[in-house]
Coordinates of C-alpha atoms and ligand atoms in Angstrom, one line a residue:
X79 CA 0.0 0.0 0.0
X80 CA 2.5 2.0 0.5
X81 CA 4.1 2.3 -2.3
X82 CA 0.7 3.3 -4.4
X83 CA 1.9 6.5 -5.5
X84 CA 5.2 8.0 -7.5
X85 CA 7.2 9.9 -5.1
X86 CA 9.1 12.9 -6.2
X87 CA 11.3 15.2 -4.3
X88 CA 10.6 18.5 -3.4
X89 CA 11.6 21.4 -5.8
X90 CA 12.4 23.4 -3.2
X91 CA 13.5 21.2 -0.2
X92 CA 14.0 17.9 -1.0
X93 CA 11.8 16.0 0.8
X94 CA 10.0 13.4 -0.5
X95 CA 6.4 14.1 -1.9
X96 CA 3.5 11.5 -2.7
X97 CA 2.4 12.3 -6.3
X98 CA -1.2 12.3 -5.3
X99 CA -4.2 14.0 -7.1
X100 CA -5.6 15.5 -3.6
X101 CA -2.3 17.0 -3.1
X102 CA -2.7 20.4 -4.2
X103 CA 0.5 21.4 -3.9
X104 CA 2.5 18.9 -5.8
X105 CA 5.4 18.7 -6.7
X106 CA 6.4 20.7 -3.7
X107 CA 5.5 19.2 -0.4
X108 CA 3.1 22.4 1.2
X109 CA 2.6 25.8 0.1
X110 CA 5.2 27.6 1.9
X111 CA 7.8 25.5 -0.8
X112 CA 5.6 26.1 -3.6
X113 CA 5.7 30.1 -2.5
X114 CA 9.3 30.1 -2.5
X115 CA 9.9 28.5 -5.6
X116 CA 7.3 31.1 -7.3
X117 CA 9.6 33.6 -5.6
X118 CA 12.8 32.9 -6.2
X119 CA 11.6 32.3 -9.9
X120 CA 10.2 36.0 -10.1
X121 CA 13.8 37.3 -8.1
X122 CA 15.8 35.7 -10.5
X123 CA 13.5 37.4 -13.3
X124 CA 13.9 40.9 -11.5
X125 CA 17.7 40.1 -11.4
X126 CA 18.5 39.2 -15.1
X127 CA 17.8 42.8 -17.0
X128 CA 16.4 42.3 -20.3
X129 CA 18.5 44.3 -23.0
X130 CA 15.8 44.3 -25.5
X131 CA 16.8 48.0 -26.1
X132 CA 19.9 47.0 -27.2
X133 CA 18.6 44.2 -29.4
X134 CA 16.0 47.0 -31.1
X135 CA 19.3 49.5 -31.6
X136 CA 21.3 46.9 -33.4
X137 CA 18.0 45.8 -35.6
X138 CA 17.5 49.3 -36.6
X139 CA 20.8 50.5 -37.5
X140 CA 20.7 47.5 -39.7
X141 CA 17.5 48.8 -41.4
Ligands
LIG182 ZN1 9.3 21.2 0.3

């Protein structure tokens, strides 16, 4: 019985996670992992500028 359902590991911490559709907040084991991934997904975001400027400079001076 145990072994019904797939385990994964935790994005966030590691820790082992039953791959079960009334766990909401697979494939993190609770919210507060989920949260942080989400997080420190939008802070590496904020921390990698874009140069799309740079990219629309070089098209047009091609034009
Ligand atoms: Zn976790």
């Amino acid at each position: 019985m145990a072994d019904k359902f797939t385990v994964v590991a935790c994005p966030t911490c590691g820790q082992d996670v039953e791959w079960r559709p009334e766990h909401r907040w697979r494939p993190f084991c609770c919210e507060r992992c989920k949260l942080i991934d989400l997080g420190e997904w939008a802070t590496e975001r904020y921390k990698v500028p874009v140069t799309e400027q740079d990219a629309f400079d070089d098209l047009d001076s091609r034009g």
